CSV table of C-alpha atoms in Angstrom, one decimal:
chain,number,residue,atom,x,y,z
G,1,UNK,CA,52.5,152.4,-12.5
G,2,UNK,CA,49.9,150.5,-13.8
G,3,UNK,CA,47.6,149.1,-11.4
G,4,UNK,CA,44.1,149.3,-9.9
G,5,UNK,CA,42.2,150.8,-12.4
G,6,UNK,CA,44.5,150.0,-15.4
G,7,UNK,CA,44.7,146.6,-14.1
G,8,UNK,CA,41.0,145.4,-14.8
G,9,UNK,CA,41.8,146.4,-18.7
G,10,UNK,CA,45.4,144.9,-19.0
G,11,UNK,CA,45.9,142.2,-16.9
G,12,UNK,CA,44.4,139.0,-15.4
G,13,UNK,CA,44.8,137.3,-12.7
G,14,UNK,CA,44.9,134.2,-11.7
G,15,UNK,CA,43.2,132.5,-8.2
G,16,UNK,CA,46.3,130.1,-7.1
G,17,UNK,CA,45.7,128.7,-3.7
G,18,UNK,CA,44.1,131.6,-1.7
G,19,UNK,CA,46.4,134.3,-3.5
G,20,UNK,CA,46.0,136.4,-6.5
G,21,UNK,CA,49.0,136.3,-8.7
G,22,UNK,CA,48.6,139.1,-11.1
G,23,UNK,CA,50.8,138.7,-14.3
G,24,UNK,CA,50.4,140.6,-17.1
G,25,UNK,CA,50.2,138.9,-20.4
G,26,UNK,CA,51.0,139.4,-23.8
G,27,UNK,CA,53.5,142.4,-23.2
G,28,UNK,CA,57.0,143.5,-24.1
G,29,UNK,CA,58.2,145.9,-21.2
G,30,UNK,CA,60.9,148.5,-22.2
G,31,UNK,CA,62.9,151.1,-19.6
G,32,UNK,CA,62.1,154.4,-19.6
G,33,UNK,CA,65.0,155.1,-22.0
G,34,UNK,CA,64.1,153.0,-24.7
G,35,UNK,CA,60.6,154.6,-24.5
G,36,UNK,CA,61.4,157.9,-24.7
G,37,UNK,CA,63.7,157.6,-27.4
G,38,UNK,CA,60.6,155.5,-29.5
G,39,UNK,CA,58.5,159.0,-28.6
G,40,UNK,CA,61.0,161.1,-29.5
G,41,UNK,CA,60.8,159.4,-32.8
G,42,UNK,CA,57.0,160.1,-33.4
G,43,UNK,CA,57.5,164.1,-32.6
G,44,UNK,CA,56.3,163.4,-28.5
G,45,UNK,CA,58.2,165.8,-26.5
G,46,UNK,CA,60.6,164.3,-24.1
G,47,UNK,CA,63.3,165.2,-21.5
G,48,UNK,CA,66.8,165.3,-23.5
G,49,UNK,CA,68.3,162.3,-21.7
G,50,UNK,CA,71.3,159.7,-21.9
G,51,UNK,CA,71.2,156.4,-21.1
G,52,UNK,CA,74.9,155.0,-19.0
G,53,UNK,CA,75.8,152.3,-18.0
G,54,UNK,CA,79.6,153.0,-16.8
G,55,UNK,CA,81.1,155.5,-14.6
G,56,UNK,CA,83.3,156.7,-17.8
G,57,UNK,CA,79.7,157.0,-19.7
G,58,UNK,CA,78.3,159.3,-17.1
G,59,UNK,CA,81.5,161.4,-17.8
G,60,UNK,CA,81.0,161.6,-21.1
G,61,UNK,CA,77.7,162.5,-21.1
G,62,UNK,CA,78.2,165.2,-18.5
G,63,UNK,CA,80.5,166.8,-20.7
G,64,UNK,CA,79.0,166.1,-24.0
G,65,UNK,CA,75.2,166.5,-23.5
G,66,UNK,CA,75.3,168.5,-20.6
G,67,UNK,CA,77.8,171.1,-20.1
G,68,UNK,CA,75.7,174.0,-19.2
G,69,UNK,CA,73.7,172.4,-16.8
G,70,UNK,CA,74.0,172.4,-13.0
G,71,UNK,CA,71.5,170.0,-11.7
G,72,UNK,CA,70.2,166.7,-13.4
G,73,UNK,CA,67.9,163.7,-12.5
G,74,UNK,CA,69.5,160.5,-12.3
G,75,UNK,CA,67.1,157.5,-12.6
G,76,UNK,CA,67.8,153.9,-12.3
G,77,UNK,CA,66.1,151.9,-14.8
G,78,UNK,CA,64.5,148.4,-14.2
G,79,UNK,CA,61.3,147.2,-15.4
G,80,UNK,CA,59.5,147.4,-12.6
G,81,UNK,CA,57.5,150.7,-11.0
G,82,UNK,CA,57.8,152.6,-7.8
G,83,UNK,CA,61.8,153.4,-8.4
G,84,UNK,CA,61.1,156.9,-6.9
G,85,UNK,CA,60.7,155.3,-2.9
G,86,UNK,CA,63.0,152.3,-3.9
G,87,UNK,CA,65.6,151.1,-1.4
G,88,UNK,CA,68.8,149.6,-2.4
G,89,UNK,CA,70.5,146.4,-0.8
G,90,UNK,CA,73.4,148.9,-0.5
G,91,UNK,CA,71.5,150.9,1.5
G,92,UNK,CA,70.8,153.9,-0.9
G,93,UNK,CA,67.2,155.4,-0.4
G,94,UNK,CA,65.1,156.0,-3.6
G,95,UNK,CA,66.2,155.1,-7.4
G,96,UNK,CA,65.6,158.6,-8.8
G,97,UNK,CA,67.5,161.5,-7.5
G,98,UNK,CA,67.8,165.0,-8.3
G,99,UNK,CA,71.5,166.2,-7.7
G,100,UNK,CA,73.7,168.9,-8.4
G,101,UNK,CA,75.9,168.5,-12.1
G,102,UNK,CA,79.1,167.3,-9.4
G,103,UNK,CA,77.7,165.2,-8.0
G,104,UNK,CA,75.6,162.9,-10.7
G,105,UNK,CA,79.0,160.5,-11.2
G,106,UNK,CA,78.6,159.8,-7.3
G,107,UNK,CA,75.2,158.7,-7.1
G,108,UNK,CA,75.3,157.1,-10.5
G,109,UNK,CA,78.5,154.8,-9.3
G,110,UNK,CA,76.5,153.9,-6.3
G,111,UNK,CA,73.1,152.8,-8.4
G,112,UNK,CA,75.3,150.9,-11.0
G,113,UNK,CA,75.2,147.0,-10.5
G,114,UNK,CA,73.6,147.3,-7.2
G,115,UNK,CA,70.2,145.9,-6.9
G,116,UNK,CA,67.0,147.9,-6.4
G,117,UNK,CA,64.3,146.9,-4.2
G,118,UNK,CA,60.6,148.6,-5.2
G,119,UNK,CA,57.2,147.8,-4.1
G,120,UNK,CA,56.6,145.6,-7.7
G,121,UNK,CA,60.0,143.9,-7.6
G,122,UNK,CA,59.7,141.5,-4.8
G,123,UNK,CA,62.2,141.2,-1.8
G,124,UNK,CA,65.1,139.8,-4.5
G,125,UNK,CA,65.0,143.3,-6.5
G,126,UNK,CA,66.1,144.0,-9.6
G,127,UNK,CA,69.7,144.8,-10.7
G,128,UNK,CA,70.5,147.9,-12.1
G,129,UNK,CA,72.4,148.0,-14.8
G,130,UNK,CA,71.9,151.5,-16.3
G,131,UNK,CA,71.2,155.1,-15.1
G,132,UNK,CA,69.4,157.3,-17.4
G,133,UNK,CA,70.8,161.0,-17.0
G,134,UNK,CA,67.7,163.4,-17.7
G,135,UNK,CA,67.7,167.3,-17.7
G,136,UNK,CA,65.6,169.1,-14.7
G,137,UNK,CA,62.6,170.9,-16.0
G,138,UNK,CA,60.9,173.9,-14.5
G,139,UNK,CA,57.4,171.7,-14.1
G,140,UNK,CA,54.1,173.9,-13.4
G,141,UNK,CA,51.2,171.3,-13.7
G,142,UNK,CA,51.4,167.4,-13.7
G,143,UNK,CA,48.1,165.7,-15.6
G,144,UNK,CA,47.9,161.9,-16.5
G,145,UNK,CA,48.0,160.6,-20.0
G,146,UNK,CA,47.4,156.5,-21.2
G,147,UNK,CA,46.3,154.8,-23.9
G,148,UNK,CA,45.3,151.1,-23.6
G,149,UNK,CA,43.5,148.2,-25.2
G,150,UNK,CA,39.8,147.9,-23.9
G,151,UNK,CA,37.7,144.7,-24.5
G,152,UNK,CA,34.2,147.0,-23.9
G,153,UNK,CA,34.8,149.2,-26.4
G,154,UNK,CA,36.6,146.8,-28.7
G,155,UNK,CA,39.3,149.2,-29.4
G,156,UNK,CA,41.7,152.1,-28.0
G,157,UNK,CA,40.9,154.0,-24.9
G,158,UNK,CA,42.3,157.5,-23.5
G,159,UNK,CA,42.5,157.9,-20.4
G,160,UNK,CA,43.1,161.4,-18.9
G,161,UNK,CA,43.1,163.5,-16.1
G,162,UNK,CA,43.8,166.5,-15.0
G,163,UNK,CA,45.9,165.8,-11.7
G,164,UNK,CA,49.0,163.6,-12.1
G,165,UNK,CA,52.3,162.4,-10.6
G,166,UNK,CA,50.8,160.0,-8.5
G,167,UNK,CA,49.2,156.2,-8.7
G,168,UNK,CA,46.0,156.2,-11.1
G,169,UNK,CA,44.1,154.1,-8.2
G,170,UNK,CA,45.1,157.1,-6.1
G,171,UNK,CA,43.6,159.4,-8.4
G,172,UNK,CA,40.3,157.5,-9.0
G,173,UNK,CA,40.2,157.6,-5.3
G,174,UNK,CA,40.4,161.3,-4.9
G,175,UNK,CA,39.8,163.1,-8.2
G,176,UNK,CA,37.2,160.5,-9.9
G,177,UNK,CA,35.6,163.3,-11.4
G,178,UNK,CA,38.6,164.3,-13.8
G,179,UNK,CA,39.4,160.8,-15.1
G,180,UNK,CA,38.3,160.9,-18.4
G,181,UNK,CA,37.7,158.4,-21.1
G,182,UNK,CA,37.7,158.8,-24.8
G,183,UNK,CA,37.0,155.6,-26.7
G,184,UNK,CA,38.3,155.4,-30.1
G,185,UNK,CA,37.0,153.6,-33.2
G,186,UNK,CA,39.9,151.5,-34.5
G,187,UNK,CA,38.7,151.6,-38.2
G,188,UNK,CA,38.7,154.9,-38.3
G,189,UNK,CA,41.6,156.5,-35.9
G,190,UNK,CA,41.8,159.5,-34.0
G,191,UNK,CA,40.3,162.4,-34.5
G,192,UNK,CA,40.7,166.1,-34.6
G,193,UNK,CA,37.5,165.9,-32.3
G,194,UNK,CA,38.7,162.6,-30.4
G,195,UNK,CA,42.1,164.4,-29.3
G,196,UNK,CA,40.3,167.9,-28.5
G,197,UNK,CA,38.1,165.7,-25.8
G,198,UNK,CA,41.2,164.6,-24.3
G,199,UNK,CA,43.0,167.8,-24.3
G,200,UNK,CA,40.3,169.5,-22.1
G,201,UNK,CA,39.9,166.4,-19.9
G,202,UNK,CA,44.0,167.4,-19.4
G,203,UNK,CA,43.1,171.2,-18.7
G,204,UNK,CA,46.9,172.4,-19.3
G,205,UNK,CA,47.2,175.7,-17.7
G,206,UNK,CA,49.1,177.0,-20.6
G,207,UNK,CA,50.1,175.2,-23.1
G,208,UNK,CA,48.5,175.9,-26.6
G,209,UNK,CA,45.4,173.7,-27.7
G,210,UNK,CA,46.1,172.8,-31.5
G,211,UNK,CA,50.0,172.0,-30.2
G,212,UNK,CA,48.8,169.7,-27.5
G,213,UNK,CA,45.8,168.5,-30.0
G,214,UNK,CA,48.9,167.4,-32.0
G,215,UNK,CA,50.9,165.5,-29.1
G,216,UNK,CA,47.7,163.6,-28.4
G,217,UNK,CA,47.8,162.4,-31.9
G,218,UNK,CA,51.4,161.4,-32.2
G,219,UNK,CA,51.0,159.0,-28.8
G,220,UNK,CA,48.2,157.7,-30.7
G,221,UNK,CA,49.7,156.6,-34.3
G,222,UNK,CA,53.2,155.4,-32.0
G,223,UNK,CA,50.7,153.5,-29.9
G,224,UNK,CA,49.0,152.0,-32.8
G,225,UNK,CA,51.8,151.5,-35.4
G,226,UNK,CA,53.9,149.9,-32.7
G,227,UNK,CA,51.3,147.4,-31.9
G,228,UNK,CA,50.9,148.7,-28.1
G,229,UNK,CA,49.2,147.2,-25.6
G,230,UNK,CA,49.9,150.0,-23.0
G,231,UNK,CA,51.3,153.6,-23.4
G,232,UNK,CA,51.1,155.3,-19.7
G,233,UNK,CA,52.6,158.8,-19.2
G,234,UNK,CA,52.4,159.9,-15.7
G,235,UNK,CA,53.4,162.8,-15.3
G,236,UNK,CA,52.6,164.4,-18.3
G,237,UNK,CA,53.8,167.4,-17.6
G,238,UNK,CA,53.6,171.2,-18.5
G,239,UNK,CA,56.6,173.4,-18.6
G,240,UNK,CA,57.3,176.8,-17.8
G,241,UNK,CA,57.6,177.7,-21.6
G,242,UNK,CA,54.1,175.9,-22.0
G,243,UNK,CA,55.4,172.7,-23.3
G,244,UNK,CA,53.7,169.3,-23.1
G,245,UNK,CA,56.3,166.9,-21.8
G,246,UNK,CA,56.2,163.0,-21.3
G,247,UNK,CA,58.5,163.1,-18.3
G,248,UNK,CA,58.0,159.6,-17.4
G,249,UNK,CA,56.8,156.8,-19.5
G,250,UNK,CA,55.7,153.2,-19.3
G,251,UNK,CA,55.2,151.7,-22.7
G,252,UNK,CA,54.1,147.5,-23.5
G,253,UNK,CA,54.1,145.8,-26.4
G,254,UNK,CA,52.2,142.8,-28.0
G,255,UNK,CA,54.5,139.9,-28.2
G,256,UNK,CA,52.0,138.6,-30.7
G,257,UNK,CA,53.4,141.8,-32.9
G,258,UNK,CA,57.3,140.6,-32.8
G,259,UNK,CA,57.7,139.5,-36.3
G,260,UNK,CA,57.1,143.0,-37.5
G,261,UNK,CA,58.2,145.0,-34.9
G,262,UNK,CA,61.8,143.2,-34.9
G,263,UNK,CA,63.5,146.6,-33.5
G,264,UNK,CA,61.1,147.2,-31.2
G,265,UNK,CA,61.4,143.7,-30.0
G,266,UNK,CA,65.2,143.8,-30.1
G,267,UNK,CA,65.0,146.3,-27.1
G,268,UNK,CA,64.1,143.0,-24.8
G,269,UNK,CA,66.2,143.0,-21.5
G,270,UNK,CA,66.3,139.2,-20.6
G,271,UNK,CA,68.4,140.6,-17.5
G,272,UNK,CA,65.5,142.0,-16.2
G,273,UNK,CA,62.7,139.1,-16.6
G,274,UNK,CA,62.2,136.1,-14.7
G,275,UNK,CA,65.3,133.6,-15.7
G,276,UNK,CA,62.9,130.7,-15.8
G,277,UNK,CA,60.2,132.6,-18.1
G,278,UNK,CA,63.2,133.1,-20.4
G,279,UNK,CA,64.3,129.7,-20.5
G,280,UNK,CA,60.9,128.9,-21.7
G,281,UNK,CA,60.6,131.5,-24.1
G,282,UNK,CA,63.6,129.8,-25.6
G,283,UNK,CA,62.4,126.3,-25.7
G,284,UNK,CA,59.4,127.5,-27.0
G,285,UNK,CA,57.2,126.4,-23.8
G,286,UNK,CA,54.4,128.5,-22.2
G,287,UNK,CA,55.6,128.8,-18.5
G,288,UNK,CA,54.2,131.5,-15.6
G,289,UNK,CA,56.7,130.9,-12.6
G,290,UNK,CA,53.7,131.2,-9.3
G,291,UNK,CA,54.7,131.1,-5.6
G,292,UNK,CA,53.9,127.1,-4.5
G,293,UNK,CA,55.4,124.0,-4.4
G,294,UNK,CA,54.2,121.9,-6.7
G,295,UNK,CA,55.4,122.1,-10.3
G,296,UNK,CA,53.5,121.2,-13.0
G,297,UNK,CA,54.1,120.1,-16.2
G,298,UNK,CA,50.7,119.8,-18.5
G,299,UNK,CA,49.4,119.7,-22.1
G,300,UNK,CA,47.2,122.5,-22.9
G,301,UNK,CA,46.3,125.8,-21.4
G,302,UNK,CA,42.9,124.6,-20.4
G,303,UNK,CA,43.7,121.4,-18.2
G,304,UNK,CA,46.9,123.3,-17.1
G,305,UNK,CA,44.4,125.7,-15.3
G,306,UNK,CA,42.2,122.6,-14.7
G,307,UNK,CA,45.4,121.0,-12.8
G,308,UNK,CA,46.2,124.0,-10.9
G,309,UNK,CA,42.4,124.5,-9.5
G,310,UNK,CA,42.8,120.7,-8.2
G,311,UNK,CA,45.9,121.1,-6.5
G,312,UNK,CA,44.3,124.2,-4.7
G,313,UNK,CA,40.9,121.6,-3.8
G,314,UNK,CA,43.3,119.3,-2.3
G,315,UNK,CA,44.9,121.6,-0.1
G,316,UNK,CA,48.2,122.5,-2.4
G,317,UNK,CA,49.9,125.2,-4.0
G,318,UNK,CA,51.2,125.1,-8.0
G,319,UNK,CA,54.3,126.5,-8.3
G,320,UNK,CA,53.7,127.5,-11.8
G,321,UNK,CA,51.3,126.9,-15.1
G,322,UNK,CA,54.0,125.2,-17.4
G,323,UNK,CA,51.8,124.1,-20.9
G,324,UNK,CA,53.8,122.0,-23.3
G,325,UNK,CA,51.6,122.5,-26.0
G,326,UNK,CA,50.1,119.8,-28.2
G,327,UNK,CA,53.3,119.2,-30.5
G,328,UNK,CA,56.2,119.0,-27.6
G,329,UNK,CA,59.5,117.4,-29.0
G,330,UNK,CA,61.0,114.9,-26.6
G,331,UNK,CA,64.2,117.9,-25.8
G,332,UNK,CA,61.4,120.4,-24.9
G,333,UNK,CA,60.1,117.7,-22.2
G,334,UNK,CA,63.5,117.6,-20.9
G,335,UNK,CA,64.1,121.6,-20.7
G,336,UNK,CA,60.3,121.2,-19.0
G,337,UNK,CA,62.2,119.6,-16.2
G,338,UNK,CA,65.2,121.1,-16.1
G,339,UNK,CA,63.0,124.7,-15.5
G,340,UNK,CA,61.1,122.8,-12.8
G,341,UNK,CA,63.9,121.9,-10.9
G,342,UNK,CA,65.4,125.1,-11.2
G,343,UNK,CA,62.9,126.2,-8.7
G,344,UNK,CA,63.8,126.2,-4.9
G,345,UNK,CA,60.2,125.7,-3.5
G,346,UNK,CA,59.1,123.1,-5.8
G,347,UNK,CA,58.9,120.3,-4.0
G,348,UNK,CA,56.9,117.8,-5.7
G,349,UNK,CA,56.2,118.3,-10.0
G,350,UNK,CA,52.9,116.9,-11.1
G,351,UNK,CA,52.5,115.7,-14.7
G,352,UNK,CA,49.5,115.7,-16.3
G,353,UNK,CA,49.3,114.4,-19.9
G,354,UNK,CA,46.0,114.1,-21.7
G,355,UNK,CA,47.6,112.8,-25.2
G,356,UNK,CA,45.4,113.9,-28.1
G,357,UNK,CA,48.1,115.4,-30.5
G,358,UNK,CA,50.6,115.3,-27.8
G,359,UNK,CA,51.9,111.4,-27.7
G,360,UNK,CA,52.1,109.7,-24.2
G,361,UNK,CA,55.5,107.9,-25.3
G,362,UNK,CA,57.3,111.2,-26.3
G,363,UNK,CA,56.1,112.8,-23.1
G,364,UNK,CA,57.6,109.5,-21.2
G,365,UNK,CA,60.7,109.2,-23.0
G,366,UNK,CA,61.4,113.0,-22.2
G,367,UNK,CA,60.6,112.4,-18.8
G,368,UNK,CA,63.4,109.5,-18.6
G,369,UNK,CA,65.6,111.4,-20.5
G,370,UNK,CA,65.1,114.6,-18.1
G,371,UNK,CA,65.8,112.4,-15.4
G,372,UNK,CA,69.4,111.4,-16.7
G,373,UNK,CA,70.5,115.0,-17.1
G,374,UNK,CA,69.0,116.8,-14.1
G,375,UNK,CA,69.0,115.3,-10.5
G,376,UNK,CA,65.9,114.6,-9.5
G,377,UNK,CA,65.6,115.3,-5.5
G,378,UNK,CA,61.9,115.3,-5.2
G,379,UNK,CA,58.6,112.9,-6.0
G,380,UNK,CA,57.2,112.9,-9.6
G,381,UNK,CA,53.8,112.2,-9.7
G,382,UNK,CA,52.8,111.1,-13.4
G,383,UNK,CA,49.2,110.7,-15.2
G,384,UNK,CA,49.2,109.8,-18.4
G,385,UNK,CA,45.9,109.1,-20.7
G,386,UNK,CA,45.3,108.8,-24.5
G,387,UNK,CA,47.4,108.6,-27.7
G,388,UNK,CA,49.9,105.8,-27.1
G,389,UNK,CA,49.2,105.5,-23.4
G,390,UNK,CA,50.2,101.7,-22.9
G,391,UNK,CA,54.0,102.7,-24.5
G,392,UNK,CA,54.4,105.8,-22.0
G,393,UNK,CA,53.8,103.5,-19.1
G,394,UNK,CA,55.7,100.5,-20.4
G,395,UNK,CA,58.6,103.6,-20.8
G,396,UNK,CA,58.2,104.6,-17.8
G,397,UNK,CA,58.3,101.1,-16.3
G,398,UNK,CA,61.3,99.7,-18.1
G,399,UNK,CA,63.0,102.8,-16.8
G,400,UNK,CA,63.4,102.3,-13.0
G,401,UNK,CA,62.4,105.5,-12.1
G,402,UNK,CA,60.8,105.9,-8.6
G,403,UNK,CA,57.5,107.4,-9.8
G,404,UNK,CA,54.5,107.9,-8.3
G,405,UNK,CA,51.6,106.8,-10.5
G,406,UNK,CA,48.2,108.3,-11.0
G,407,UNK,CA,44.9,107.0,-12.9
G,408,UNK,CA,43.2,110.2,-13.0
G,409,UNK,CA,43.6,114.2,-12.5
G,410,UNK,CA,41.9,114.0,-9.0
G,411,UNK,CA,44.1,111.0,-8.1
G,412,UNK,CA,47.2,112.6,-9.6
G,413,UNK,CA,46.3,116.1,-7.7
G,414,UNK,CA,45.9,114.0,-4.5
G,415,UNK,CA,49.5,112.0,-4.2
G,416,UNK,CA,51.2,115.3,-5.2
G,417,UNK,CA,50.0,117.1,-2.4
G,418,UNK,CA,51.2,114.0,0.0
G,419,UNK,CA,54.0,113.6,-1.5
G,420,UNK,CA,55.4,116.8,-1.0
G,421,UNK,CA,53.7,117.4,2.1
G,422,UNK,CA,54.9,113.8,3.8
């Protein structure tokens, strides 16, 4: 949901080889489920849902939660946007379908552990591995509703507008008169005042103004004491009985914020994120898996950028930013390499050690280590400069490794691109 607009507040990007890889940092992302039960819990309206994840699940809920009713939404959940015009490998058009009562254990078997292809998942989609089973509401107005971090401001911004249901970029384009923003001062929250301007900038047809005043507020202390970094609600949506309704969420969280927001936190779905970005996670490394070919494995966030700008100069493509950080053990080194590998388009890793805290030796050692438990089918190109620089290369040496040598970043850069392109 989140893109265009929303983008230039939440995201960066980074400039890898001609292509922009946007990847949004310091988030948690939850399913829809998990979000609006977290609403529920701070007095936000919310579809009355179930979350299943087996055929005799969707049973039970059908005749537990919904007895009376004769049509429901079923949505597949995946972290990932665009569900709606989703395609499965299966062959089974859209992820969110409105269907009669009979026939919501049907269309729920054939979502179930079959893998969804959207518009933000890539061509290899996303399994899904639970439906959530909503009630159909009698909908009369759709407005759009987020709160996110703003660097201008220094603080929380509202964003609202009156028209919703569709992409904010699309909005901006057509209606950019009823966006509205309502910066608020962290120190001292929202206001009465605050949630009024956002209120109007909604315009609900019917919904009462102190009531929705009150909804506004209740986004705003979840998204602040749940250390948010985006709540998006699109549609927020008016009902026939002049309700305000979140009837479809998108909530992040800062992973900075996990050692007191342990539930929260808990809610992770590894399933869902990039297998190599959780291996890293694990071995405490800082890894952003990219689309090129050379992998690279570097000491600090700054000369790992530095690294992938002169693979680009020399005509190359990084294949990820991978920063061991200045305290790497020797076993981090070798899970380093073991994620590299792991990727089918590397074909060449670049290592690029500039040893200040981080020692050369421990860096070689887990480089001749890594290369006794994982099979190393392409080039290594290795630079290696400061702490205990003549011991890395006398490791290295004494190893009889087939590596390729560098003297210096540009030099290094240089023979990984041949390498891999020879």
């Amino acid at each position: 949901m989140v893109r265009g607009l929303l983008n230039k507040l939440v995201s960066r990007s980074l400039s890898v080889a001609g292509k922009w890889q946007q990847q949004q940092l310091r988030r948690l992302n939850v399913h829809e489920y998990q979000g609006a039960e977290l609403m529920s819990k701070y007095g936000v309206n919310v579809p009355r849902g179930v979350a299943v994840s087996s055929i005799g699940e969707v049973k039970k809920a059908l005749r537990d939660v919904f007895p009376n009713e004769n049509e429901l939404v079923v949505k597949s959940q995946i972290l990932a946007g665009g569900r709606g015009l989703g395609t499965f490998k299966s062959g089974l058009q859209g992820g969110v379908h409105i269907v009669k009562t009979d026939q919501v254990e049907d269309i729920a078997g054939k979502m179930l552990g079959q893998i969804l292809v959207t518009k933000q998942t890539g061509p290899q989609g996303k399994v899904v591995s639970k439906v959530y089973l909503c009630e159909k509401l009698s909908l009369v107005n759709e407005m759009y509703f987020a709160i996110t971090l703003d660097r201008k401001t220094a603080g929380p911004l509202i964003i609202a507008c009156r028209k919703g249901g569709t992409s904010i970029e699309d909005l901006a384009e057509k209606y950019p008169d009823m966006i509205i923003k309502v910066p608020i001062v962290v120190f001292k929250g929202i206001t009465d005042e605050d949630a009024a301007k956002v209120v109007d900038g909604l315009a609900p047809k019917g919904a009462d103004k102190s009531n929705s005043i009150e909804q506004v507020k209740n986004l705003y202390k979840l998204f602040c004491e749940t250390d948010c970094t985006l709540l998006e609600i699109n549609p927020l949506a008016e009902t026939a009985d002049n309700q305000l309704v979140a009837a479809d969420a998108k909530l992040n969280f800062d992973d900075n914020a996990a050692f007191r927001q342990k539930e929260i936190f808990a809610l992770r779905d590894p399933s869902q994120e990039d297998p190599r970005e959780v291996a890293a996670a694990k071995a405490d490394l800082n890894y952003i898996g990219l689309d090129g070919e050379i992998g690279c494995m570097v000491n600090g966030a700054g000369l790992a950028m530095a690294t992938m700008d002169i693979i680009k100069l020399h005509g190359g493509t990084p294949a990820n930013f991978l920063d061991v950080g200045g305290n790497a053990s020797e076993g981090q080194v070798v899970e380093a390499f073991k994620i590299l590998t792991s990727d089918d388009k590397v074909k060449a890793i670049l290592v690029n050690i500039f040893g200040g805290i981080m020692k050369c030796d421990v860096i070689a050692s887990g480089i001749v280590n890594a290369a006794k438990q994982v099979a190393l089918k392409v080039p290594v190109v290795v630079r290696l400069e400061g702490t205990n620089v003549d011991q890395g290369k006398r490791i290295l040496k004494e190893s009889g490794m087939t590596l390729i040598t560098a003297e210096d970043l540009d030099d290094a850069a240089e023979k990984a691109v041949k390498a891999y392109s020879s």
